PDB file of C-alpha atoms in Angstrom:
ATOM      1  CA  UNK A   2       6.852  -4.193  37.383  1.00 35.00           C
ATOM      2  CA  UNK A   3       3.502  -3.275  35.723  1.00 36.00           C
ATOM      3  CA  UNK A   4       0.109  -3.251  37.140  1.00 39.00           C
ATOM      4  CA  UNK A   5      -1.817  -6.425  35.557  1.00 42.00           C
ATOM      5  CA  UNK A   6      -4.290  -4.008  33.960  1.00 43.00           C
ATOM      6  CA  UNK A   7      -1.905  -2.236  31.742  1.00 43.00           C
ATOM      7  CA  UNK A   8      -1.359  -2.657  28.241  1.00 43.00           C
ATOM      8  CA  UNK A   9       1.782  -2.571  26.501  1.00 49.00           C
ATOM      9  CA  UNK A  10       2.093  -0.793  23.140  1.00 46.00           C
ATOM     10  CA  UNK A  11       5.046  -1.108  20.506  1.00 43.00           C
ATOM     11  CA  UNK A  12       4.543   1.603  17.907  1.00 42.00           C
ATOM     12  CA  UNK A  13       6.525   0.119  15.189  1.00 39.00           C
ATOM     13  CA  UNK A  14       7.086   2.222  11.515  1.00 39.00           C
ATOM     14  CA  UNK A  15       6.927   1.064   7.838  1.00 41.00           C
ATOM     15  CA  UNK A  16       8.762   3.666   6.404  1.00 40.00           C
ATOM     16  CA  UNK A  17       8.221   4.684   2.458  1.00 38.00           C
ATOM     17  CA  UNK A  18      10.792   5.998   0.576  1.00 37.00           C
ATOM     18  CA  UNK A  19       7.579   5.663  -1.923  1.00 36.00           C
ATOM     19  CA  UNK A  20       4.494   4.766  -2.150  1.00 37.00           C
ATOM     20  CA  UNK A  21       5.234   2.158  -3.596  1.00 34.00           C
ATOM     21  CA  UNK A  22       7.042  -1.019  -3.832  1.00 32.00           C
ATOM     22  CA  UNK A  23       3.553  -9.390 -10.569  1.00 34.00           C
ATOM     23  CA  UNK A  24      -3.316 -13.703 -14.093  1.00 36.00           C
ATOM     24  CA  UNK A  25      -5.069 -18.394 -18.652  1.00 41.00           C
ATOM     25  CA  UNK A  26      -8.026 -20.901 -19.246  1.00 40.00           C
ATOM     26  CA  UNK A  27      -7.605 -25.344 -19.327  1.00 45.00           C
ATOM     27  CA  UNK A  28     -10.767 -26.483 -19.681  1.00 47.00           C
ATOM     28  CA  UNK A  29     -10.594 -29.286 -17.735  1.00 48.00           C
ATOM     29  CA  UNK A  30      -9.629 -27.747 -15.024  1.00 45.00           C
ATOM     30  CA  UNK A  31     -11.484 -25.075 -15.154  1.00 49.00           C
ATOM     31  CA  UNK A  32     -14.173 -26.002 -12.222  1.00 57.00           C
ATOM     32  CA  UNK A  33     -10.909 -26.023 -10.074  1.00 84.00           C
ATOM     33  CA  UNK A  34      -8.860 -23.028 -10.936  1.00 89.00           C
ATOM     34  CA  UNK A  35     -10.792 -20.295  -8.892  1.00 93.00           C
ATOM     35  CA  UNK A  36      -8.803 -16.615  -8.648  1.00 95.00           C
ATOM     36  CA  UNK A  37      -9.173 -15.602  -4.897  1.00 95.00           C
ATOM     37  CA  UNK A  38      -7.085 -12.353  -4.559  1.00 96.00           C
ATOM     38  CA  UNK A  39      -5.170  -9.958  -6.603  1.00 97.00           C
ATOM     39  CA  UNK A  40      -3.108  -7.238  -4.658  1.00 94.00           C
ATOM     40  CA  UNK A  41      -0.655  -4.265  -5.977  1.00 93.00           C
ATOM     41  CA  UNK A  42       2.571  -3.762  -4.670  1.00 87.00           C
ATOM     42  CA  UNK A  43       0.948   0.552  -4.352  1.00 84.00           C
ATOM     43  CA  UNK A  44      -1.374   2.423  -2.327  1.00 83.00           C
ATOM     44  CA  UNK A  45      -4.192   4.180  -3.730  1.00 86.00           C
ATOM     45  CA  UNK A  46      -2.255   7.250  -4.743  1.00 88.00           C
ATOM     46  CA  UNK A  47       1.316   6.378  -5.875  1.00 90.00           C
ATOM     47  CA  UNK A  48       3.690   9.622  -5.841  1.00 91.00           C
ATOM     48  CA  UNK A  49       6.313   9.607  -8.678  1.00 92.00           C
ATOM     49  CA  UNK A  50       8.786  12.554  -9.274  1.00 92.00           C
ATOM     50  CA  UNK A  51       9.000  13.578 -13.057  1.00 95.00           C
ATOM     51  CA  UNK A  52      12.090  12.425 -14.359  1.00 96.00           C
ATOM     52  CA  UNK A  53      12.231   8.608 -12.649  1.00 93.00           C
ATOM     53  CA  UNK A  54      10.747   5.254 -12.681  1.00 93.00           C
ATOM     54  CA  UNK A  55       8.842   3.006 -10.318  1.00 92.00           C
ATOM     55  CA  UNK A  56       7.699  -1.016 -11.211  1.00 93.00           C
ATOM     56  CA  UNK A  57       4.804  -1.447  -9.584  1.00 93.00           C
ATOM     57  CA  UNK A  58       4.121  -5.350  -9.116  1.00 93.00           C
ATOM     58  CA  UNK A  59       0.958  -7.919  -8.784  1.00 96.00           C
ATOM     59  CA  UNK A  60       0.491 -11.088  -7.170  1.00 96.00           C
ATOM     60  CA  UNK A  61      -2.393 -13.259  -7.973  1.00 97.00           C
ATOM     61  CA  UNK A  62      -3.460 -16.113  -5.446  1.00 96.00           C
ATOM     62  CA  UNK A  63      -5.993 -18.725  -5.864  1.00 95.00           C
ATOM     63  CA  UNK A  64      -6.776 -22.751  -5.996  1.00 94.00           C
ATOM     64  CA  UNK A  65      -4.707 -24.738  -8.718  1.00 93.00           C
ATOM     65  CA  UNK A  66      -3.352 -22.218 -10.767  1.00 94.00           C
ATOM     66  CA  UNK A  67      -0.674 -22.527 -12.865  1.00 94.00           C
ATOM     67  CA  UNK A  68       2.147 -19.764 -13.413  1.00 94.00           C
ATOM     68  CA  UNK A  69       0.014 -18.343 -16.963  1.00 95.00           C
ATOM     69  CA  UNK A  70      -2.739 -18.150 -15.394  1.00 95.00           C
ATOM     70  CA  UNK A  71      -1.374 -15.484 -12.507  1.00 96.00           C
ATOM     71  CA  UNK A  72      -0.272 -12.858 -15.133  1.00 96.00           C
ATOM     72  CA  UNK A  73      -1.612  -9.560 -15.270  1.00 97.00           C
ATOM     73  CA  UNK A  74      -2.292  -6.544 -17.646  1.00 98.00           C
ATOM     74  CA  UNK A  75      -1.183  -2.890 -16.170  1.00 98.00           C
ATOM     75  CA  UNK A  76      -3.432  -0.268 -18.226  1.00 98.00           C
ATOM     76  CA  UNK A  77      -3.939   3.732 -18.395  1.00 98.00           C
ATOM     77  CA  UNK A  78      -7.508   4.132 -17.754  1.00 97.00           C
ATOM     78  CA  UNK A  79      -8.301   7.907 -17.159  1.00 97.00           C
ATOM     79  CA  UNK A  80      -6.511  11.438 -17.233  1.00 97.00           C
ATOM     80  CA  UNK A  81      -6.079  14.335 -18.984  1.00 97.00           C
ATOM     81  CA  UNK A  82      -3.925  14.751 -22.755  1.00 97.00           C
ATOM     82  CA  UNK A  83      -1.213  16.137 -20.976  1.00 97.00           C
ATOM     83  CA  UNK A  84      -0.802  13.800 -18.204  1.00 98.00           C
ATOM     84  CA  UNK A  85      -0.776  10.502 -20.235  1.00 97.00           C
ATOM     85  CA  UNK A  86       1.323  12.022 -22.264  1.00 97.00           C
ATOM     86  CA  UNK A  87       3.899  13.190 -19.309  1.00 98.00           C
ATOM     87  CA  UNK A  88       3.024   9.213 -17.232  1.00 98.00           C
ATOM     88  CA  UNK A  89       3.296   5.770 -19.462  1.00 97.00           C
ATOM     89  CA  UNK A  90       2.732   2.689 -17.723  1.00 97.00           C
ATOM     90  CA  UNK A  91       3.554  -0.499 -19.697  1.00 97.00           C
ATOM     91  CA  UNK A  92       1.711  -3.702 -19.443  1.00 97.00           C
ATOM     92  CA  UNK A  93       4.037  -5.254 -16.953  1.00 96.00           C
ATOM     93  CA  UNK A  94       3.702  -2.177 -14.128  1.00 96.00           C
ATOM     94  CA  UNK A  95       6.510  -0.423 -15.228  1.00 96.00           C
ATOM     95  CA  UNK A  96       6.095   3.543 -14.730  1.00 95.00           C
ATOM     96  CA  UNK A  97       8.389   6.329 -16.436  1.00 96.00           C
ATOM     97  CA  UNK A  98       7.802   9.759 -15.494  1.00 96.00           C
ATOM     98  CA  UNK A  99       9.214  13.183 -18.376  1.00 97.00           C
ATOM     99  CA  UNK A 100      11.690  15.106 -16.794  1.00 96.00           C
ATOM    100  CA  UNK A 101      10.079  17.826 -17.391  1.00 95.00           C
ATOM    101  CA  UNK A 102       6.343  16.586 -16.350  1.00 97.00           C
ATOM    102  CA  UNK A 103       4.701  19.384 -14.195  1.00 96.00           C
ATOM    103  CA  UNK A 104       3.399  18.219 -10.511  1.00 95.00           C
ATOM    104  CA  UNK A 105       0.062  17.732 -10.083  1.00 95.00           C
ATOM    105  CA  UNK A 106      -0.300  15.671 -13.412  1.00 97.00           C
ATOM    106  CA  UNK A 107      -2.033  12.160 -12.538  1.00 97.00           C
ATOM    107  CA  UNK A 108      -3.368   9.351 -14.133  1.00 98.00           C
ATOM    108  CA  UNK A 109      -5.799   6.324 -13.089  1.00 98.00           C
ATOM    109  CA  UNK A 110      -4.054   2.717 -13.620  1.00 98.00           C
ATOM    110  CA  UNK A 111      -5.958  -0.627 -14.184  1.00 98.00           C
ATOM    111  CA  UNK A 112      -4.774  -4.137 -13.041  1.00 98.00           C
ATOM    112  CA  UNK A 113      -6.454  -7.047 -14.791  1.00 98.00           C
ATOM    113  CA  UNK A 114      -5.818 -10.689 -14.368  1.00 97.00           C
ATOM    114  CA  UNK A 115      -6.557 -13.078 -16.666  1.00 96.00           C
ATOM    115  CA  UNK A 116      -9.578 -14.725 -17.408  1.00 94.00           C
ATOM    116  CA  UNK A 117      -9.951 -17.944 -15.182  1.00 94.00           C
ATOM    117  CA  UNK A 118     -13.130 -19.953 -14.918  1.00 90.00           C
ATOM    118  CA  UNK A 119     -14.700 -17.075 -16.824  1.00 91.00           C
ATOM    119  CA  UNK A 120     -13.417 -14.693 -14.070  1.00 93.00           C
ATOM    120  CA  UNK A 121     -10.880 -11.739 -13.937  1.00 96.00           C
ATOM    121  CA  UNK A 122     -10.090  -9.634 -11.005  1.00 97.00           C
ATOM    122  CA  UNK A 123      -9.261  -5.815 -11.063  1.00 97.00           C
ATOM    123  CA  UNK A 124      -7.539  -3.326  -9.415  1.00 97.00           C
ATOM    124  CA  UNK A 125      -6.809   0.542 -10.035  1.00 96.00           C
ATOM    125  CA  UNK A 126      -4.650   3.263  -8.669  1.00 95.00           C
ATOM    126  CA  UNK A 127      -3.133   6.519  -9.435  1.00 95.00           C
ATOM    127  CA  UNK A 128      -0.260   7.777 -10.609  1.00 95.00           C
ATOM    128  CA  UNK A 129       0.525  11.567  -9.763  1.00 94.00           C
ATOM    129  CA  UNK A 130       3.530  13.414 -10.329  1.00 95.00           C
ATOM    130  CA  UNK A 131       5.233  14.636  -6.888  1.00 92.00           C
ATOM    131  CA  UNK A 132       7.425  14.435  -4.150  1.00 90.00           C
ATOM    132  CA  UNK A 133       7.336  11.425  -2.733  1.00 88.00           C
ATOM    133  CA  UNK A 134       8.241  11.007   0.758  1.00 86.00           C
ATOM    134  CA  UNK A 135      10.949  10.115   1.673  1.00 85.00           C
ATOM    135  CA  UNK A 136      11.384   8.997   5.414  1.00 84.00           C
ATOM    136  CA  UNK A 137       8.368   8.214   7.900  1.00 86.00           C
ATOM    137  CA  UNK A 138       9.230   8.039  11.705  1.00 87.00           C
ATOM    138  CA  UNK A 139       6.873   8.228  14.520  1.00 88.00           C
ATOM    139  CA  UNK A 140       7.135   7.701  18.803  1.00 90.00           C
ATOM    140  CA  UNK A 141       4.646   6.809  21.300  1.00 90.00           C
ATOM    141  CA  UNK A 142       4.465   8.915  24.492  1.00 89.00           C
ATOM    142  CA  UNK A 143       4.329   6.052  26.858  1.00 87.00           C
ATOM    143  CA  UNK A 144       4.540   2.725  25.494  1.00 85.00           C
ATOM    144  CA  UNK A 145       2.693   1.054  28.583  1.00 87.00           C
ATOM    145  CA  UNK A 146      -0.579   2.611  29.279  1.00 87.00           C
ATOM    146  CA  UNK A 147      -3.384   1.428  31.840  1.00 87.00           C
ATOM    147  CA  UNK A 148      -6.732   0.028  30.679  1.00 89.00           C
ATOM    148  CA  UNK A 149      -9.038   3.150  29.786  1.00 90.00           C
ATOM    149  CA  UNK A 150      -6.175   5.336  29.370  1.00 92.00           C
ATOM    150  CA  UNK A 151      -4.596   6.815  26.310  1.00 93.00           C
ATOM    151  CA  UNK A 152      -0.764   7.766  24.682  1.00 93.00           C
ATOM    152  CA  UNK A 153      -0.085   9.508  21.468  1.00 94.00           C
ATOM    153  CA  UNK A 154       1.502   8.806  18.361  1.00 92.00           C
ATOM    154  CA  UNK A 155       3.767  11.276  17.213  1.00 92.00           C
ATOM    155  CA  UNK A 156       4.466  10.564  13.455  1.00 90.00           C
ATOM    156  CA  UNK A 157       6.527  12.811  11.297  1.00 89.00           C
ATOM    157  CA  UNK A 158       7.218  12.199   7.332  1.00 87.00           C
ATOM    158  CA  UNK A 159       9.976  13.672   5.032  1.00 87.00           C
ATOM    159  CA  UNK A 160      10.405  15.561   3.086  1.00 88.00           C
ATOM    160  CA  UNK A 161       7.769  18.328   4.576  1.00 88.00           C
ATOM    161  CA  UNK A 162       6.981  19.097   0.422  1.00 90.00           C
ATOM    162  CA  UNK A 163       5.973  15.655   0.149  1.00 89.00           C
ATOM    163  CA  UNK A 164       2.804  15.496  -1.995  1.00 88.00           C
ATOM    164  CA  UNK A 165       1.195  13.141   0.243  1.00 85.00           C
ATOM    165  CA  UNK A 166       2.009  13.302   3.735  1.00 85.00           C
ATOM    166  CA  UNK A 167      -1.237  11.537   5.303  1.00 86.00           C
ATOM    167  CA  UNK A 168      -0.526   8.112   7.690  1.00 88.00           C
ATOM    168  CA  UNK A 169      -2.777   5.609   8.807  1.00 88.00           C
ATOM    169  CA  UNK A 170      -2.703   3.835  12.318  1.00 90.00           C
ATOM    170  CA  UNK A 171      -3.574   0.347  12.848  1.00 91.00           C
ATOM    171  CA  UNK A 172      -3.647  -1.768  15.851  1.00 92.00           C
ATOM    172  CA  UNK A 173      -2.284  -5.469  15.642  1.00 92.00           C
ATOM    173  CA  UNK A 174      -5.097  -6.529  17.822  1.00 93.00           C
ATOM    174  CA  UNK A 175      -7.902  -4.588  18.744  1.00 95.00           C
ATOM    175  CA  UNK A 176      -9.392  -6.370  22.270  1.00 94.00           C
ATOM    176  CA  UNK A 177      -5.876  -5.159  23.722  1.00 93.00           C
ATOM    177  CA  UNK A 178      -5.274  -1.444  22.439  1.00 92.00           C
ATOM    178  CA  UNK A 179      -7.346   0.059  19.830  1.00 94.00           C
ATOM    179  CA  UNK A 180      -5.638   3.554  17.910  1.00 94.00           C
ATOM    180  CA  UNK A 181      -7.746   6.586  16.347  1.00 96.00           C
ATOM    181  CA  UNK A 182      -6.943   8.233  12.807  1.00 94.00           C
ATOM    182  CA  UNK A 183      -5.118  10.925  14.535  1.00 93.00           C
ATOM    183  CA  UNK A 184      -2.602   8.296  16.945  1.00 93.00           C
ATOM    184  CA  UNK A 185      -4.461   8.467  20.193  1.00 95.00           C
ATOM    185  CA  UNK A 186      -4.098   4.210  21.855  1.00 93.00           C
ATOM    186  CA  UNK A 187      -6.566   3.189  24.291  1.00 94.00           C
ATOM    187  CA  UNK A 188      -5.803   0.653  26.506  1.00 93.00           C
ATOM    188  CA  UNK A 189      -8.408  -1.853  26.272  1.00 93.00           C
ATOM    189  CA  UNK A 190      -7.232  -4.781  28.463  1.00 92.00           C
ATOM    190  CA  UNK A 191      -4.175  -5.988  29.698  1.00 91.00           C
ATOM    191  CA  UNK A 192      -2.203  -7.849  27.024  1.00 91.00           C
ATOM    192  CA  UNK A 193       0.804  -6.835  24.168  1.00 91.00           C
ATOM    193  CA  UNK A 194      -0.640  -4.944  21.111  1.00 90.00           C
ATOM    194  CA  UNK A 195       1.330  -3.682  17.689  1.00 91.00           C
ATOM    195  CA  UNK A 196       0.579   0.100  16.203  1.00 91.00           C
ATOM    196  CA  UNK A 197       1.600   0.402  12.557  1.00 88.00           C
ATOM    197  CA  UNK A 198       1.976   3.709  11.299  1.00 87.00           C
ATOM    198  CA  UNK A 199       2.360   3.898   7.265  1.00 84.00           C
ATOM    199  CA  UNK A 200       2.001   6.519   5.177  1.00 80.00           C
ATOM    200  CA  UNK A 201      -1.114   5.760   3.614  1.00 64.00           C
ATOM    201  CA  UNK A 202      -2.168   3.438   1.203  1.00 46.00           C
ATOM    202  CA  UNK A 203       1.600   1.978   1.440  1.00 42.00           C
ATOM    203  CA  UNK A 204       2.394  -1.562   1.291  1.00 40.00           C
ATOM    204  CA  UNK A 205       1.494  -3.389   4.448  1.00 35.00           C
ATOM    205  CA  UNK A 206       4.936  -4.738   4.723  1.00 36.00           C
ATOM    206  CA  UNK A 207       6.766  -2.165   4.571  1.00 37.00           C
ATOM    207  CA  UNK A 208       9.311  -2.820   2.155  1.00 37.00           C
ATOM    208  CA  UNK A 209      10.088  -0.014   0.262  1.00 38.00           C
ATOM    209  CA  UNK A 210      10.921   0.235  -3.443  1.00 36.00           C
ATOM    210  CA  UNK A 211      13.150   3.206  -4.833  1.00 41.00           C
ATOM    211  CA  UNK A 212      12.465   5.267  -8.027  1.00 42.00           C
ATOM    212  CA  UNK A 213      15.457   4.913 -10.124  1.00 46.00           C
TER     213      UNK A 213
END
């Protein structure tokens, strides 16, 4: 039995075996067809190990579109000789990395939709050749804290050579429990609150998509 002022925290994990995880013009319809939101299936920083391959994917959502109009363009936008030489991204998010492409090489990635209602929407993220991590766990020192008071997040990612080894903390609602960058939950009033750890930048679901 818990005291009426507590506050009970479930630290759940998205794990990422990766970082990582698909927009047309009719005139008279085009005061209706209104792009509201593209998003990438990729964090900012998207770890690929030379020698494999990662799809990175796009979904476009708006008002009355039709399937042409939600297609998008994946383009190299920035990097050094050597690293678009050593990264090519195709047009439908499809990354290949050389076998024998040194780490550290990185490239910037553009996401365009198509034009609608005069409109496009963009995105961009990089590409850098790594170790990407593998497994992401984490644990909560006391699940059930009072209002005021505090438990930490312990969250560990593997590999430890993992290029990018940063995670981010979020709270599912933040009038119950609110979390720091570095784990630390504060009660804030009594109620049930969620704490996502991801590695950062990683899709907010969760799912993870494997480099073949």
């Amino acid at each position: 039995m818990f005291k009426k002022s507590m506050s009970r925290v479930a630290a759940f994990v998205l794990a990422s075996a990766l970082v990582v995880t698909s927009v047309g013009f009719d005139s008279a319809a085009a005061s209706k067809k209104k792009i509201k939101s593209l998003t990438i299936s990729t964090p900012t920083t998207v770890v690929v190990a030379a020698g494999k391959k990662l799809t990175v994917k796009a979904t476009v959502k708006g008002t009355k579109l039709k399937k042409a109009d939600k297609k998008v363009t994946f383009k190299v936008v920035k990097g050094k000789k050597a690293a678009k030489k050593a990264i090519k991204v195709s047009k439908k998010g499809k990354i290949t990395v050389a076998k024998k492409a040194k780490k550290g090489l990185k490239v910037t990635v553009k996401v365009t939709t198509k034009k609608v209602a005069g409109k496009t929407k963009t995105k961009k993220f990089t590409v850098k050749v790594g170790t990407p991590v593998k497994t992401l766990t984490a644990a909560i020192s006391d699940d059930t804290i009072v209002e005021k008071k505090t438990a930490t997040i312990t969250a560990t990612v593997a590999p430890a050579k993992a290029t990018v080894k940063t995670v981010k903390y979020s709270s599912s609602d933040k009038t119950i429990a609110t979390v720091s960058a570095d784990g630390v939950v504060t009660g804030v009033k009594a109620g049930k609150a969620t704490i996502t750890v991801k590695t950062k930048g990683n899709k907010k679901n969760g799912k993870v998509i494997s480099q073949k």
